[in-house]
Short mmCIF file of C-alpha atoms in Angstrom, two decimals:
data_model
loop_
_atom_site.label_atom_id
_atom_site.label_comp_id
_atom_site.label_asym_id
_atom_site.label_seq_id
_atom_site.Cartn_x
_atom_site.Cartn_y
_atom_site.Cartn_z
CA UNK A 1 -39.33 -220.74 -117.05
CA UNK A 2 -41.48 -217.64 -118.13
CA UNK A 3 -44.44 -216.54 -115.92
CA UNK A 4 -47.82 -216.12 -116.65
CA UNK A 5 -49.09 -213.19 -114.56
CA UNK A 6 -52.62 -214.92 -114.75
CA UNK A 7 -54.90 -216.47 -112.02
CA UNK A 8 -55.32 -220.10 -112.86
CA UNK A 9 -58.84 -220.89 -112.14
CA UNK A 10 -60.23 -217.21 -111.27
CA UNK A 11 -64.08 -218.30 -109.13
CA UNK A 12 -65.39 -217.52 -112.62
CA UNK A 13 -63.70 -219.16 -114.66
CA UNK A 14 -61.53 -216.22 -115.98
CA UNK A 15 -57.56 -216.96 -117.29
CA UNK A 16 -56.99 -212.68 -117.52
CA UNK A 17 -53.48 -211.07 -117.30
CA UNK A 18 -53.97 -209.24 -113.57
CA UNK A 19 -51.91 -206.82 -113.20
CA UNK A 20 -52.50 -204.37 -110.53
CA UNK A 21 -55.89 -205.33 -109.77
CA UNK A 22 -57.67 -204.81 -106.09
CA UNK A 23 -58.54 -206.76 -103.22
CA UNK A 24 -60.69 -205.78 -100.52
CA UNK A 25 -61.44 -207.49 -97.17
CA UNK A 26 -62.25 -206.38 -93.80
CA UNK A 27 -62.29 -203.08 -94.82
CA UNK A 28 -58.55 -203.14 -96.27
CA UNK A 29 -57.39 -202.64 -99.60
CA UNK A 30 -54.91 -204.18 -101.42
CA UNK A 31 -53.37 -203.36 -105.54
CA UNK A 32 -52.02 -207.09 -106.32
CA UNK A 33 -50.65 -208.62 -109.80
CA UNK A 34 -50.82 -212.85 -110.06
CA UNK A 35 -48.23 -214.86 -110.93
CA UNK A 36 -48.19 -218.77 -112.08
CA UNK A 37 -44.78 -220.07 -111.97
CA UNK A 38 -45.26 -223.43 -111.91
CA UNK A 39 -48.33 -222.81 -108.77
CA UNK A 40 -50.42 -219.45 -108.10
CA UNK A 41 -48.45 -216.53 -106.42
CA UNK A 42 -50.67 -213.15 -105.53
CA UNK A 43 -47.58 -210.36 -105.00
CA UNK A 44 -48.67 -207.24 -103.12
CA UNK A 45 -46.60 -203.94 -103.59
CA UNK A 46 -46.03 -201.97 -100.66
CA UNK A 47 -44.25 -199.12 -99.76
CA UNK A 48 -42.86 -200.99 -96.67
CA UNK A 49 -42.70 -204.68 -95.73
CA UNK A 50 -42.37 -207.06 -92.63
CA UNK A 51 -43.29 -210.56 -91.07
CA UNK A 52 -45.99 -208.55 -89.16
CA UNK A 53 -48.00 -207.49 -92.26
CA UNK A 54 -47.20 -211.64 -94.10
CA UNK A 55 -48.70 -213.01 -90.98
CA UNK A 56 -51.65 -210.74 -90.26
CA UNK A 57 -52.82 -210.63 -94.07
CA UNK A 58 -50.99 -213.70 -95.62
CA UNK A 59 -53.80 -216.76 -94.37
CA UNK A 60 -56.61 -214.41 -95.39
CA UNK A 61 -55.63 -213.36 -98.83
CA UNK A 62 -54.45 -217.71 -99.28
CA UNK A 63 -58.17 -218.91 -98.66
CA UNK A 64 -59.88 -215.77 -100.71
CA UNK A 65 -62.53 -217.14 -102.89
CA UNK A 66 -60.65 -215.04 -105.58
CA UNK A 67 -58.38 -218.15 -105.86
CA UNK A 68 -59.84 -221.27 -105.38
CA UNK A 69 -56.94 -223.92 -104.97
CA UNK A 70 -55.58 -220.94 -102.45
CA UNK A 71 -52.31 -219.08 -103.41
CA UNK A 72 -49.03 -218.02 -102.38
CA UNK A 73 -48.72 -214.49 -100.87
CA UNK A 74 -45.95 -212.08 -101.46
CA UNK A 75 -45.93 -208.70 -99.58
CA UNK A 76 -42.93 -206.45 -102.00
CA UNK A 77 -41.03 -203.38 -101.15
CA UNK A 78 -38.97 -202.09 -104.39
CA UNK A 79 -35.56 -200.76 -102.76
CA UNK A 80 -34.05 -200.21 -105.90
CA UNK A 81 -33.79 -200.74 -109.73
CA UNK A 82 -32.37 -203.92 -109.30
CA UNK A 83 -33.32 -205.08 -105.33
CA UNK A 84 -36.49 -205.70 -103.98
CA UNK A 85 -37.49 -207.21 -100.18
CA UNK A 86 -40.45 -209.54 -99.39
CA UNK A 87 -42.15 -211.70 -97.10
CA UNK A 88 -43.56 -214.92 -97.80
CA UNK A 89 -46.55 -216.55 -96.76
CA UNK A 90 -46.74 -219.71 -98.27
CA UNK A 91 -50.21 -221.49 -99.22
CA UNK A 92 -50.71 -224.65 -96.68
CA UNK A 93 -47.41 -223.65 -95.10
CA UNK A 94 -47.96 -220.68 -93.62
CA UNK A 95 -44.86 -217.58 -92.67
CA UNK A 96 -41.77 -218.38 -94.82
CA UNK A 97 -37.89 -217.51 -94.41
CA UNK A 98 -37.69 -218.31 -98.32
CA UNK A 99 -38.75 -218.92 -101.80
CA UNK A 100 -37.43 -219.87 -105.01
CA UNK A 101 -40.81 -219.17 -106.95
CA UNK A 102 -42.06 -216.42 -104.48
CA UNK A 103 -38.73 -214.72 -105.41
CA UNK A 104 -39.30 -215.63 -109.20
CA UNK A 105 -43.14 -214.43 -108.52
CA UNK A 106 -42.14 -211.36 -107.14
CA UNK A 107 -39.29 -210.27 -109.29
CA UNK A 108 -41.42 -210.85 -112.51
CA UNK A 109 -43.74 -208.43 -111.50
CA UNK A 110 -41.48 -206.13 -110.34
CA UNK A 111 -39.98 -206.31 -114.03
CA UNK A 112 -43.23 -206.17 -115.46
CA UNK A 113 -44.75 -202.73 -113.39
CA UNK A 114 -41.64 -201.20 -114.87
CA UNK A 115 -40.25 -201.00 -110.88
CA UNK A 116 -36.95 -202.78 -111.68
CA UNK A 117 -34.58 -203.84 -114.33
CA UNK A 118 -33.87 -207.60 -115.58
CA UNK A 119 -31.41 -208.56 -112.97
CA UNK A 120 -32.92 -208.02 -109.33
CA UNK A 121 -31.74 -209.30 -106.11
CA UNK A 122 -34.87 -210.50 -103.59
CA UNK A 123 -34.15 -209.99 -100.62
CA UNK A 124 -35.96 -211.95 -98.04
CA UNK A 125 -35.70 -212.87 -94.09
CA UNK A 126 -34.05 -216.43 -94.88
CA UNK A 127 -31.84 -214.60 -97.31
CA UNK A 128 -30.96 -213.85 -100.93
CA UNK A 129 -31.27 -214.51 -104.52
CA UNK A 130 -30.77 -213.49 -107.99
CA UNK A 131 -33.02 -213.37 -110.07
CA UNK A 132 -32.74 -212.89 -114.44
CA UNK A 133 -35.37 -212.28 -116.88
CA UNK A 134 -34.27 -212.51 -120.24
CA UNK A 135 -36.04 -210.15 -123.10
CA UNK A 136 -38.69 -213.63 -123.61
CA UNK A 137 -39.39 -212.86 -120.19
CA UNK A 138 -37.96 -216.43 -118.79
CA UNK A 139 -36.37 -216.31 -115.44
#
């Protein structure tokens, strides 16, 4: 499967590559790269992570008008070259344990900031997974 780290149906109409692009609302803001593997994924970078921040900010930034058929949230901490932590919060679902594609989301941009190397580890609350991207960039 390769990503596309596009927004499917941006509110205007827009297919871009966004990649590191901000979010604001009530009066926070967020740096956040999109991912479509198979449905919409919006990964957040962070310096730290936890279920606190996926369940505050998660159901706000899954209804933004940004993303129109809502979106998957990932909140990432990089621990290493080749390990990174999030927390899920999963559109019409809500706070998640674990995801294949939020982990596949997630590790692709991690790969593509430069943050980690092709074979990454994501860890998450429900537990762990590797993750390969090949030089074509499939996972």
């Amino acid at each position: 499967m390769i990503p596309r780290l596009t927004v499917p149906h941006l509110e205007n109409g827009d297919r871009r590559e966004v990649i590191q692009s901000q979010i604001n609302f009530d009066g926070e803001i967020f740096t956040f790269c999109a991912a479509t593997i198979g449905n919409p994924h919006c990964v957040i970078p962070l310096t730290e992570v936890n279920s606190a921040i996926a369940k505050k900010y998660g159901p706000i930034l899954e209804i933004n008008p940004l993303f129109p058929n809502r979106t998957n949230v990932q909140f990432m901490q990089v621990l290493n070259r080749n390990t990174i932590k999030i927390e899920i919060w999963e559109r019409g679902a809500g706070y998640t344990l674990a995801s294949g594609s939020s982990s596949s989301a997630a590790a692709a941009v991690a790969h593509k900031l430069g943050l980690c190397d092709s074979t990454i580890t994501v860890q998450m609350p429900g537990g762990e997974i590797l993750i390969q991207i090949n030089d074509d960039f499939n996972i």
